[in-house]
Amino acid sequence: MTQRLDRFAGDGTALDRLRAHAARLMQLQQIVLAELPPYLADSCHVANLKDDVLLIHAATGAVAAKLRQATPRLVNTLAMQGVRISSIKIATRPVRPTPPPKPPTQRIVSTQAQDALRSLADHLPDDDPLRKALERFVRRSRSEPPAGQR
């Protein structure tokens, strides 16, 4: 059932071109980051290079405006590094906010089950990892509400 990677990547030249393009973009990213002040460098990244046009993504419109002002200096710096760039395009790509972490799951355990787990933990040695885990489980779980209060 195993298949050679060549089947998915052709004869390897497409994969080699992709790897070379990615390496080139990383090299350009380093040059651009070195040229920009830290407050701009932290808010943008080199996205693509196609037909001698460098595409840089900015996190906000304000960063994009500042990058547009720095474009002539970046073109000169890249030229001094031997990189042939005819122009630089700036696009705004806001960073997606990360969703807040989910609250921990509250376990509902009957009082009878909690008592049984405590009893089991009491019969284990003090330094036993299972005892500590059972005690932590009982401590973090909440009791089942009485039948009339659901």
Tab-separated table of C-alpha atoms in Angstrom:
chain	number	residue	atom	x	y	z
A	1	MET	CA	0.000	0.000	0.000
A	2	THR	CA	2.992	2.319	0.309
A	3	GLN	CA	3.613	4.541	-2.678
A	4	ARG	CA	6.660	6.435	-3.737
A	5	LEU	CA	6.714	10.162	-3.116
A	6	ASP	CA	7.633	10.660	-6.781
A	7	ARG	CA	4.102	9.659	-7.707
A	8	PHE	CA	2.767	12.719	-5.893
A	9	ALA	CA	5.583	15.133	-6.662
A	10	GLY	CA	6.237	14.164	-10.272
A	11	ASP	CA	9.879	13.593	-11.021
A	12	GLY	CA	10.913	15.868	-8.158
A	13	THR	CA	11.505	19.018	-10.195
A	14	ALA	CA	8.221	20.598	-9.077
A	15	LEU	CA	9.095	19.888	-5.470
A	16	ASP	CA	12.615	21.218	-6.005
A	17	ARG	CA	11.227	24.428	-7.514
A	18	LEU	CA	8.855	24.849	-4.595
A	19	ARG	CA	11.667	24.295	-2.098
A	20	ALA	CA	13.907	26.806	-3.918
A	21	HIS	CA	11.091	29.379	-4.011
A	22	ALA	CA	10.449	28.929	-0.280
A	23	ALA	CA	14.164	29.344	0.459
A	24	ARG	CA	14.236	32.501	-1.668
A	25	LEU	CA	11.249	33.928	0.216
A	26	MET	CA	12.911	33.181	3.554
A	27	GLN	CA	16.080	34.933	2.359
A	28	LEU	CA	14.039	37.972	1.272
A	29	GLN	CA	12.198	37.920	4.600
A	30	GLN	CA	15.504	38.165	6.461
A	31	ILE	CA	16.672	41.095	4.317
A	32	VAL	CA	13.362	42.937	4.731
A	33	LEU	CA	13.279	42.335	8.495
A	34	ALA	CA	16.828	43.629	8.891
A	35	GLU	CA	15.946	46.833	7.031
A	36	LEU	CA	12.708	47.651	8.858
A	37	PRO	CA	12.323	49.009	12.385
A	38	PRO	CA	11.164	46.376	14.890
A	39	TYR	CA	7.612	47.716	15.187
A	40	LEU	CA	7.132	47.180	11.438
A	41	ALA	CA	9.145	43.980	11.168
A	42	ASP	CA	6.921	42.296	13.752
A	43	SER	CA	3.767	43.166	11.795
A	44	CYS	CA	4.580	42.055	8.257
A	45	HIS	CA	6.019	39.189	6.256
A	46	VAL	CA	7.174	38.459	2.731
A	47	ALA	CA	4.346	36.587	1.019
A	48	ASN	CA	5.499	35.986	-2.560
A	49	LEU	CA	7.870	36.929	-5.354
A	50	LYS	CA	6.514	36.698	-8.872
A	51	ASP	CA	7.745	38.404	-12.049
A	52	ASP	CA	10.167	40.605	-10.066
A	53	VAL	CA	7.296	41.899	-7.904
A	54	LEU	CA	7.680	41.310	-4.179
A	55	LEU	CA	4.437	40.938	-2.218
A	56	ILE	CA	4.509	41.813	1.474
A	57	HIS	CA	1.549	41.216	3.782
A	58	ALA	CA	0.938	43.752	6.546
A	59	ALA	CA	-1.110	43.070	9.671
A	60	THR	CA	-2.941	46.422	9.648
A	61	GLY	CA	-3.648	49.330	7.355
A	62	ALA	CA	-1.337	51.561	9.394
A	63	VAL	CA	1.536	49.109	8.968
A	64	ALA	CA	0.762	48.890	5.249
A	65	ALA	CA	0.952	52.696	4.955
A	66	LYS	CA	4.326	52.776	6.723
A	67	LEU	CA	5.609	49.950	4.517
A	68	ARG	CA	4.561	51.850	1.388
A	69	GLN	CA	6.666	54.777	2.629
A	70	ALA	CA	9.629	52.433	3.116
A	71	THR	CA	9.246	50.779	-0.309
A	72	PRO	CA	11.934	52.826	-2.153
A	73	ARG	CA	14.462	52.115	0.603
A	74	LEU	CA	13.585	48.395	0.541
A	75	VAL	CA	14.006	48.238	-3.256
A	76	ASN	CA	17.454	49.874	-2.935
A	77	THR	CA	18.497	47.557	-0.104
A	78	LEU	CA	17.390	44.499	-2.043
A	79	ALA	CA	19.244	45.756	-5.144
A	80	MET	CA	22.428	46.169	-3.077
A	81	GLN	CA	21.971	42.557	-1.925
A	82	GLY	CA	21.789	41.453	-5.568
A	83	VAL	CA	18.032	40.871	-5.622
A	84	ARG	CA	16.302	42.132	-8.742
A	85	ILE	CA	12.942	43.638	-7.770
A	86	SER	CA	10.963	45.927	-10.055
A	87	SER	CA	8.353	46.835	-7.450
A	88	ILE	CA	6.943	45.951	-4.065
A	89	LYS	CA	3.239	45.465	-3.463
A	90	ILE	CA	1.807	45.761	0.015
A	91	ALA	CA	-1.390	43.917	0.944
A	92	THR	CA	-3.209	44.055	4.247
A	93	ARG	CA	-3.788	40.622	5.761
A	94	PRO	CA	-4.997	40.960	9.344
A	95	VAL	CA	-3.780	38.350	11.754
A	96	ARG	CA	-6.610	36.047	12.734
A	97	PRO	CA	-7.315	36.316	16.427
A	98	THR	CA	-6.950	33.086	18.299
A	99	PRO	CA	-10.175	31.953	19.931
A	100	PRO	CA	-10.221	32.058	23.719
A	101	PRO	CA	-9.410	28.754	25.350
A	102	LYS	CA	-12.367	26.580	26.229
A	103	PRO	CA	-13.185	26.475	29.921
A	104	PRO	CA	-12.200	23.226	31.578
A	105	THR	CA	-14.853	20.542	31.597
A	106	GLN	CA	-16.686	20.416	34.879
A	107	ARG	CA	-17.264	16.807	35.841
A	108	ILE	CA	-20.504	16.025	37.612
A	109	VAL	CA	-19.971	13.073	39.912
A	110	SER	CA	-22.513	11.736	42.378
A	111	THR	CA	-21.760	12.106	46.060
A	112	GLN	CA	-21.738	8.319	46.367
A	113	ALA	CA	-19.093	8.034	43.613
A	114	GLN	CA	-17.002	10.794	45.208
A	115	ASP	CA	-17.094	8.957	48.544
A	116	ALA	CA	-16.075	5.696	46.861
A	117	LEU	CA	-13.160	7.407	45.084
A	118	ARG	CA	-12.034	9.063	48.339
A	119	SER	CA	-12.206	5.691	50.095
A	120	LEU	CA	-10.124	4.076	47.358
A	121	ALA	CA	-7.571	6.909	47.534
A	122	ASP	CA	-7.348	6.535	51.335
A	123	HIS	CA	-6.284	2.897	50.920
A	124	LEU	CA	-3.387	3.782	48.611
A	125	PRO	CA	0.107	4.855	49.760
A	126	ASP	CA	0.602	8.623	50.222
A	127	ASP	CA	3.118	8.915	47.367
A	128	ASP	CA	1.108	6.811	44.889
A	129	PRO	CA	0.381	8.720	41.633
A	130	LEU	CA	-3.052	7.060	41.409
A	131	ARG	CA	-3.949	8.403	44.853
A	132	LYS	CA	-2.962	11.916	43.830
A	133	ALA	CA	-4.928	11.618	40.578
A	134	LEU	CA	-8.051	10.362	42.371
A	135	GLU	CA	-7.856	13.148	44.959
A	136	ARG	CA	-7.424	15.740	42.213
A	137	PHE	CA	-10.358	14.265	40.254
A	138	VAL	CA	-12.663	14.405	43.289
A	139	ARG	CA	-11.487	17.916	44.172
A	140	ARG	CA	-12.172	19.224	40.641
A	141	SER	CA	-15.512	17.481	40.180
A	142	ARG	CA	-18.748	18.863	41.474
A	143	SER	CA	-21.548	16.977	43.103
A	144	GLU	CA	-24.698	16.053	41.307
A	145	PRO	CA	-27.485	18.472	42.240
A	146	PRO	CA	-30.332	16.987	44.242
A	147	ALA	CA	-33.048	15.383	42.073
A	148	GLY	CA	-35.541	18.247	42.516
A	149	GLN	CA	-33.083	21.017	41.479
A	150	ARG	CA	-32.159	19.996	37.922
